[in-house]
Amino acid sequence: MLVASLTVTKLRWLRDAEPDAAARVHRVLLPHDYVSLHAAAPGTTPFTDRGDASGTGYFDAAADGGAGAWRHDLLAAALGHDAELPRVVAPGAVAARTPSGAVIAAGTGDNMGAALGMGLEPGDVLLSVGTSGVASAVGTVPVRDGSGTVTGFADAAGGYLPMVTTMNAAGILDLQARWLGVDHDELARLALEAAPGASGVTLLPYYGGERTPNRPTAQGTWHGLTPATTRADLARAAFESLLCSLGEAMDLLVAATGAPPRRVLMVGGATRSPALRALAPAVLGRPVAFPPPGEYVALGAARQAAWALAGTDAPPSWPLPGLETVEAEPTPGVRAAYAALRERTASWT
């Protein structure tokens, strides 16, 4: 399944909604391809990298021994005709130079940049808690999932970056704080007051629809509310639902890759919450490592630039300092209640 976030589906929309505009398309570039081209010296041909190319829907990242190759047939099927595409630069290679002669690396996508900046290795699962939730892992074998649940991206280092994405993540906590009339510090304090399982309150947080599972018209569902339900229960249910959603994304990723996680890392602005840090290992049922706050996408871009300058076969060593690993007694009943509510509501959308 080609989901709406891929370039190919947007081109098909253009063909269907604005056929005259689609007919005039002669070249398709991604945003970073366009920016890179305009930073390069005159006469440079457009270029991209495997990572961002793998998000188009018309690129085979495993072709040509892993170098990847464009699928012009899929592009033409979506757009209605073929179009010019950028050359794909090998990981770590010099893509171009500026008018003054400075080196320009290939660039890449945000999740690929974060994986490179954090130095993720096979066996690591990264959970990112931002506007959306993302479970990703680097690997040496491509993942092909016909359902579209696990997106088989390429990474920025010559491997692969399968990924599962949810629509609802940190916004779950924002909304709960607003409803309870508290800031995020107080929301965390309330959540840690409540017992595991939030006294039987379970939340399915599909407020704006959901991508994983694929329920675009779903709404948020609260279950188990009673006269005894407290503000602390409501706060804890919000955190537990977010972590259950991420846990299901991680499980789908692990099932697709066939590789149990050696280490689970969690990043994103919401990880500053002491409640999220305390509850994550309990709900996920395993230790969770929290890197120090940082701009890991930017660090990945810096590491890629250093690699292009070094001209080596592999990116320079870039250890991740200051990991804080948190452990807790597992609370499997929380995941079980969440899964039961998800199944119960499957026919509602």
Short mmCIF file of C-alpha atoms in Angstrom, two decimals:
data_model
loop_
_atom_site.label_atom_id
_atom_site.label_comp_id
_atom_site.label_asym_id
_atom_site.label_seq_id
_atom_site.Cartn_x
_atom_site.Cartn_y
_atom_site.Cartn_z
CA MET A 1 0.00 0.00 0.00
CA LEU A 2 1.30 3.46 -0.93
CA VAL A 3 0.26 5.77 1.90
CA ALA A 4 -0.62 9.44 1.44
CA SER A 5 2.70 10.71 2.80
CA LEU A 6 4.68 9.30 -0.14
CA THR A 7 5.50 11.49 -3.14
CA VAL A 8 3.99 9.04 -5.61
CA THR A 9 0.50 9.38 -4.12
CA LYS A 10 0.74 13.17 -4.25
CA LEU A 11 1.65 12.97 -7.92
CA ARG A 12 -1.35 10.75 -8.53
CA TRP A 13 -3.54 13.32 -6.76
CA LEU A 14 -2.09 16.02 -9.02
CA ARG A 15 -2.87 13.91 -12.08
CA ASP A 16 -6.46 13.37 -10.95
CA ALA A 17 -7.21 16.84 -9.53
CA GLU A 18 -5.16 19.10 -11.82
CA PRO A 19 -4.37 17.12 -14.98
CA ASP A 20 -3.14 20.18 -16.91
CA ALA A 21 -0.59 20.92 -14.20
CA ALA A 22 0.46 17.27 -14.09
CA ALA A 23 1.00 17.26 -17.84
CA ARG A 24 3.46 20.18 -17.52
CA VAL A 25 5.69 18.40 -14.99
CA HIS A 26 9.08 17.60 -16.51
CA ARG A 27 11.19 17.11 -13.36
CA VAL A 28 10.37 16.00 -9.82
CA LEU A 29 12.62 17.04 -6.94
CA LEU A 30 12.21 16.70 -3.20
CA PRO A 31 12.55 19.86 -1.07
CA HIS A 32 16.12 19.18 0.01
CA ASP A 33 17.08 18.34 -3.60
CA TYR A 34 15.85 21.77 -4.67
CA VAL A 35 17.71 23.58 -1.87
CA SER A 36 20.92 21.62 -2.49
CA LEU A 37 20.80 22.36 -6.21
CA HIS A 38 20.53 26.09 -5.61
CA ALA A 39 23.45 25.98 -3.16
CA ALA A 40 25.64 24.24 -5.74
CA ALA A 41 27.77 25.76 -8.46
CA PRO A 42 26.07 26.57 -11.78
CA GLY A 43 25.81 23.58 -14.08
CA THR A 44 25.37 21.05 -11.26
CA THR A 45 22.86 18.35 -12.10
CA PRO A 46 20.11 17.73 -9.51
CA PHE A 47 20.94 15.11 -6.89
CA THR A 48 19.43 13.32 -3.91
CA ASP A 49 20.27 10.45 -1.56
CA ARG A 50 18.91 6.94 -0.95
CA GLY A 51 17.17 7.95 2.25
CA ASP A 52 14.90 10.63 0.89
CA ALA A 53 14.53 8.83 -2.44
CA SER A 54 13.14 5.80 -0.61
CA GLY A 55 10.23 7.91 0.60
CA THR A 56 8.97 8.68 -2.88
CA GLY A 57 7.28 5.36 -3.65
CA TYR A 58 9.07 5.04 -6.98
CA PHE A 59 12.56 4.09 -5.79
CA ASP A 60 13.84 0.56 -5.19
CA ALA A 61 16.40 0.94 -2.41
CA ALA A 62 17.60 -2.67 -2.73
CA ALA A 63 18.26 -2.58 -6.48
CA ASP A 64 21.75 -2.55 -8.00
CA GLY A 65 23.36 -4.21 -5.00
CA GLY A 66 21.83 -1.77 -2.54
CA ALA A 67 22.76 1.38 -4.43
CA GLY A 68 19.10 1.75 -5.38
CA ALA A 69 17.37 2.61 -8.63
CA TRP A 70 14.45 4.75 -9.72
CA ARG A 71 11.25 3.00 -10.80
CA HIS A 72 10.24 5.24 -13.69
CA ASP A 73 7.37 2.87 -14.46
CA LEU A 74 5.76 3.64 -11.09
CA LEU A 75 6.36 7.36 -11.53
CA ALA A 76 4.70 7.30 -14.95
CA ALA A 77 1.78 5.26 -13.63
CA ALA A 78 1.12 7.91 -10.98
CA LEU A 79 1.81 11.09 -12.94
CA GLY A 80 0.55 9.91 -16.32
CA HIS A 81 3.93 10.27 -17.99
CA ASP A 82 7.61 9.90 -17.16
CA ALA A 83 9.67 12.78 -15.74
CA GLU A 84 13.28 13.64 -15.04
CA LEU A 85 14.58 12.57 -11.61
CA PRO A 86 17.76 13.54 -9.73
CA ARG A 87 20.86 11.37 -9.65
CA VAL A 88 21.25 9.36 -6.45
CA VAL A 89 24.48 10.06 -4.57
CA ALA A 90 26.19 7.22 -2.70
CA PRO A 91 26.36 7.51 1.11
CA GLY A 92 29.33 9.59 2.22
CA ALA A 93 30.16 10.78 -1.29
CA VAL A 94 30.67 14.37 -2.36
CA ALA A 95 27.51 15.33 -4.19
CA ALA A 96 28.55 18.75 -5.49
CA ARG A 97 30.46 21.90 -4.64
CA THR A 98 29.37 25.44 -3.99
CA PRO A 99 30.47 28.27 -6.32
CA SER A 100 33.39 28.85 -3.92
CA GLY A 101 34.42 25.19 -3.98
CA ALA A 102 33.05 24.03 -0.62
CA VAL A 103 31.89 20.42 -0.46
CA ILE A 104 28.17 19.61 -0.47
CA ALA A 105 27.08 16.22 0.86
CA ALA A 106 24.04 14.34 -0.41
CA GLY A 107 21.65 15.40 2.34
CA THR A 108 18.92 13.07 3.60
CA GLY A 109 15.55 12.87 5.35
CA ASP A 110 14.92 13.87 8.95
CA ASN A 111 14.56 10.36 10.39
CA MET A 112 17.59 9.17 8.43
CA GLY A 113 19.56 12.13 9.73
CA ALA A 114 18.53 11.39 13.31
CA ALA A 115 19.58 7.75 12.99
CA LEU A 116 22.98 8.83 11.63
CA GLY A 117 23.39 11.51 14.29
CA MET A 118 22.65 9.05 17.08
CA GLY A 119 24.88 6.37 15.60
CA LEU A 120 22.12 3.75 15.63
CA GLU A 121 23.30 0.20 15.06
CA PRO A 122 21.50 -3.01 14.04
CA GLY A 123 19.51 -4.17 17.05
CA ASP A 124 18.61 -0.66 18.18
CA VAL A 125 14.98 0.47 18.05
CA LEU A 126 14.42 4.20 18.20
CA LEU A 127 11.08 5.56 19.43
CA SER A 128 10.55 9.22 18.63
CA VAL A 129 7.81 11.14 20.45
CA GLY A 130 6.98 14.30 18.55
CA THR A 131 3.87 15.52 16.78
CA SER A 132 3.79 12.00 15.39
CA GLY A 133 5.21 8.85 16.91
CA VAL A 134 7.87 6.91 15.03
CA ALA A 135 9.43 3.51 15.64
CA SER A 136 12.49 2.90 13.46
CA ALA A 137 15.49 0.62 13.26
CA VAL A 138 18.58 0.40 11.08
CA GLY A 139 19.36 -2.85 9.32
CA THR A 140 21.25 -4.48 6.48
CA VAL A 141 18.23 -6.19 4.90
CA PRO A 142 15.39 -4.33 3.14
CA VAL A 143 11.86 -4.68 4.52
CA ARG A 144 8.93 -4.96 2.13
CA ASP A 145 5.47 -4.70 3.68
CA GLY A 146 2.61 -4.75 1.22
CA SER A 147 0.18 -3.38 3.82
CA GLY A 148 2.13 -0.12 4.05
CA THR A 149 2.26 -0.34 7.86
CA VAL A 150 6.04 -0.74 7.90
CA THR A 151 7.62 1.67 5.43
CA GLY A 152 10.83 0.26 3.96
CA PHE A 153 13.01 3.36 3.89
CA ALA A 154 16.74 3.37 3.23
CA ASP A 155 19.07 5.00 5.74
CA ALA A 156 21.88 7.52 5.19
CA ALA A 157 24.73 5.04 5.68
CA GLY A 158 24.05 2.46 2.98
CA GLY A 159 21.61 0.28 4.93
CA TYR A 160 17.89 0.37 5.57
CA LEU A 161 15.58 2.17 7.99
CA PRO A 162 12.21 0.43 8.29
CA MET A 163 9.74 2.65 10.08
CA VAL A 164 6.26 2.59 11.63
CA THR A 165 4.51 5.93 12.17
CA THR A 166 1.54 6.99 14.30
CA MET A 167 -0.37 10.24 13.85
CA ASN A 168 -1.00 10.85 17.55
CA ALA A 169 1.88 11.23 19.99
CA ALA A 170 2.93 14.23 22.09
CA GLY A 171 -0.33 15.96 21.21
CA ILE A 172 -2.11 13.40 23.42
CA LEU A 173 -0.36 14.93 26.42
CA ASP A 174 -0.93 18.50 25.23
CA LEU A 175 -4.65 17.87 24.95
CA GLN A 176 -4.88 16.15 28.32
CA ALA A 177 -3.03 19.00 30.05
CA ARG A 178 -5.43 21.50 28.48
CA TRP A 179 -8.49 19.51 29.51
CA LEU A 180 -7.27 19.21 33.09
CA GLY A 181 -6.19 22.86 33.20
CA VAL A 182 -2.60 22.06 34.20
CA ASP A 183 0.88 22.49 32.76
CA HIS A 184 3.00 19.51 31.75
CA ASP A 185 4.85 19.37 35.07
CA GLU A 186 1.56 19.04 36.94
CA LEU A 187 0.26 16.52 34.39
CA ALA A 188 3.30 14.35 35.08
CA ARG A 189 2.88 14.69 38.85
CA LEU A 190 -0.77 13.66 38.62
CA ALA A 191 0.03 10.67 36.39
CA LEU A 192 2.64 9.36 38.84
CA GLU A 193 0.08 9.56 41.66
CA ALA A 194 -2.23 7.05 39.98
CA ALA A 195 -1.87 3.28 40.04
CA PRO A 196 -0.79 1.30 36.95
CA GLY A 197 -3.76 0.86 34.68
CA ALA A 198 -5.29 4.16 35.84
CA SER A 199 -7.92 2.37 37.96
CA GLY A 200 -9.37 0.70 34.88
CA VAL A 201 -9.46 3.80 32.64
CA THR A 202 -8.19 3.13 29.12
CA LEU A 203 -7.78 5.64 26.30
CA LEU A 204 -7.59 4.94 22.59
CA PRO A 205 -6.01 8.26 21.51
CA TYR A 206 -6.99 8.37 17.83
CA TYR A 207 -8.17 11.97 18.14
CA GLY A 208 -7.39 13.02 14.57
CA GLY A 209 -7.71 9.61 12.98
CA GLU A 210 -4.77 7.23 12.99
CA ARG A 211 -2.22 5.88 10.57
CA THR A 212 -1.11 2.83 12.59
CA PRO A 213 -3.54 1.14 12.70
CA ASN A 214 -4.97 2.57 9.50
CA ARG A 215 -8.10 4.31 10.81
CA PRO A 216 -8.22 7.72 9.11
CA THR A 217 -11.74 8.55 10.37
CA ALA A 218 -11.29 7.29 13.94
CA GLN A 219 -11.89 9.41 17.03
CA GLY A 220 -10.56 9.26 20.57
CA THR A 221 -12.27 6.72 22.82
CA TRP A 222 -12.28 6.67 26.64
CA HIS A 223 -13.34 3.48 28.40
CA GLY A 224 -13.80 2.56 32.07
CA LEU A 225 -14.79 5.95 33.47
CA THR A 226 -16.68 5.71 36.77
CA PRO A 227 -17.71 8.13 39.54
CA ALA A 228 -14.50 7.07 41.31
CA THR A 229 -12.25 8.13 38.40
CA THR A 230 -9.78 10.83 39.49
CA ARG A 231 -7.84 13.53 37.70
CA ALA A 232 -4.74 11.45 38.37
CA ASP A 233 -6.33 8.48 36.59
CA LEU A 234 -7.10 10.64 33.55
CA ALA A 235 -3.54 11.94 33.46
CA ARG A 236 -2.02 8.47 33.77
CA ALA A 237 -4.32 7.04 31.09
CA ALA A 238 -3.03 9.66 28.64
CA PHE A 239 0.61 8.67 29.23
CA GLU A 240 -0.19 4.96 29.12
CA SER A 241 -2.12 5.29 25.86
CA LEU A 242 0.75 7.12 24.20
CA LEU A 243 3.20 4.43 25.30
CA CYS A 244 0.85 1.61 24.26
CA SER A 245 0.57 3.16 20.80
CA LEU A 246 4.36 3.36 20.52
CA GLY A 247 4.66 -0.18 21.86
CA GLU A 248 2.36 -1.51 19.15
CA ALA A 249 4.38 0.38 16.52
CA MET A 250 7.55 -1.21 17.90
CA ASP A 251 5.98 -4.68 17.86
CA LEU A 252 4.98 -4.28 14.20
CA LEU A 253 8.51 -3.14 13.35
CA VAL A 254 10.10 -6.08 15.16
CA ALA A 255 7.72 -8.53 13.46
CA ALA A 256 8.61 -7.15 10.03
CA THR A 257 12.37 -7.18 10.60
CA GLY A 258 12.46 -10.47 12.49
CA ALA A 259 15.04 -9.01 14.89
CA PRO A 260 14.17 -8.58 18.58
CA PRO A 261 15.47 -5.24 19.86
CA ARG A 262 18.81 -5.30 21.62
CA ARG A 263 18.22 -1.81 22.92
CA VAL A 264 15.26 0.60 22.90
CA LEU A 265 15.99 4.33 22.79
CA MET A 266 13.45 7.13 23.10
CA VAL A 267 13.83 10.75 21.98
CA GLY A 268 11.61 13.76 21.45
CA GLY A 269 10.43 16.76 23.38
CA ALA A 270 7.91 14.74 25.38
CA THR A 271 10.71 12.65 26.91
CA ARG A 272 11.49 15.58 29.18
CA SER A 273 8.42 14.54 31.18
CA PRO A 274 9.38 12.55 34.31
CA ALA A 275 6.14 10.59 33.97
CA LEU A 276 6.94 9.47 30.43
CA ARG A 277 10.44 8.45 31.47
CA ALA A 278 9.18 6.53 34.50
CA LEU A 279 6.26 4.80 32.77
CA ALA A 280 7.94 3.93 29.44
CA PRO A 281 9.86 0.85 30.65
CA ALA A 282 6.83 -0.35 32.63
CA VAL A 283 4.41 -0.18 29.70
CA LEU A 284 6.93 -1.35 27.07
CA GLY A 285 8.11 -4.16 29.35
CA ARG A 286 11.83 -3.51 28.84
CA PRO A 287 14.52 -1.00 29.81
CA VAL A 288 14.45 2.24 27.83
CA ALA A 289 17.51 4.40 27.16
CA PHE A 290 17.08 8.17 26.96
CA PRO A 291 19.81 10.11 25.12
CA PRO A 292 20.48 13.64 26.32
CA PRO A 293 18.36 16.34 24.66
CA GLY A 294 19.83 17.33 21.33
CA GLU A 295 19.19 18.21 17.70
CA TYR A 296 19.95 14.76 16.36
CA VAL A 297 18.82 15.50 12.81
CA ALA A 298 21.30 18.38 12.71
CA LEU A 299 23.98 16.14 14.24
CA GLY A 300 23.29 13.63 11.50
CA ALA A 301 23.77 16.31 8.86
CA ALA A 302 27.06 17.28 10.52
CA ARG A 303 28.20 13.67 10.60
CA GLN A 304 27.30 13.24 6.94
CA ALA A 305 29.27 16.38 6.08
CA ALA A 306 32.27 15.10 8.04
CA TRP A 307 32.01 11.80 6.17
CA ALA A 308 31.99 13.52 2.78
CA LEU A 309 35.04 15.58 3.79
CA ALA A 310 36.89 12.54 5.13
CA GLY A 311 36.32 10.46 2.00
CA THR A 312 36.23 7.23 4.03
CA ASP A 313 34.21 4.07 3.42
CA ALA A 314 32.25 4.49 6.66
CA PRO A 315 31.06 7.54 8.59
CA PRO A 316 33.38 8.81 11.31
CA SER A 317 32.89 7.36 14.77
CA TRP A 318 30.32 9.42 16.61
CA PRO A 319 29.62 7.97 20.07
CA LEU A 320 26.40 8.93 21.82
CA PRO A 321 27.25 10.23 25.31
CA GLY A 322 25.16 10.40 28.44
CA LEU A 323 22.53 7.70 27.89
CA GLU A 324 20.22 7.31 30.87
CA THR A 325 18.70 3.82 31.01
CA VAL A 326 15.49 3.52 33.03
CA GLU A 327 14.02 0.25 34.24
CA ALA A 328 10.69 -0.51 35.91
CA GLU A 329 8.45 -3.42 36.86
CA PRO A 330 6.48 -4.36 33.70
CA THR A 331 2.73 -3.70 33.67
CA PRO A 332 1.52 -6.04 30.89
CA GLY A 333 -2.11 -5.53 31.88
CA VAL A 334 -1.97 -1.97 30.54
CA ARG A 335 -1.03 -3.16 27.04
CA ALA A 336 -3.65 -5.92 27.20
CA ALA A 337 -6.45 -3.49 28.09
CA TYR A 338 -5.37 -1.12 25.31
CA ALA A 339 -5.32 -3.93 22.74
CA ALA A 340 -8.75 -5.13 23.83
CA LEU A 341 -10.21 -1.63 23.40
CA ARG A 342 -8.55 -1.28 20.00
CA GLU A 343 -10.12 -4.51 18.82
CA ARG A 344 -13.51 -3.62 20.30
CA THR A 345 -13.60 -0.36 18.36
CA ALA A 346 -12.28 -1.73 15.05
CA SER A 347 -15.75 -1.79 13.48
CA TRP A 348 -16.59 1.77 14.53
CA THR A 349 -14.59 3.39 11.70
#
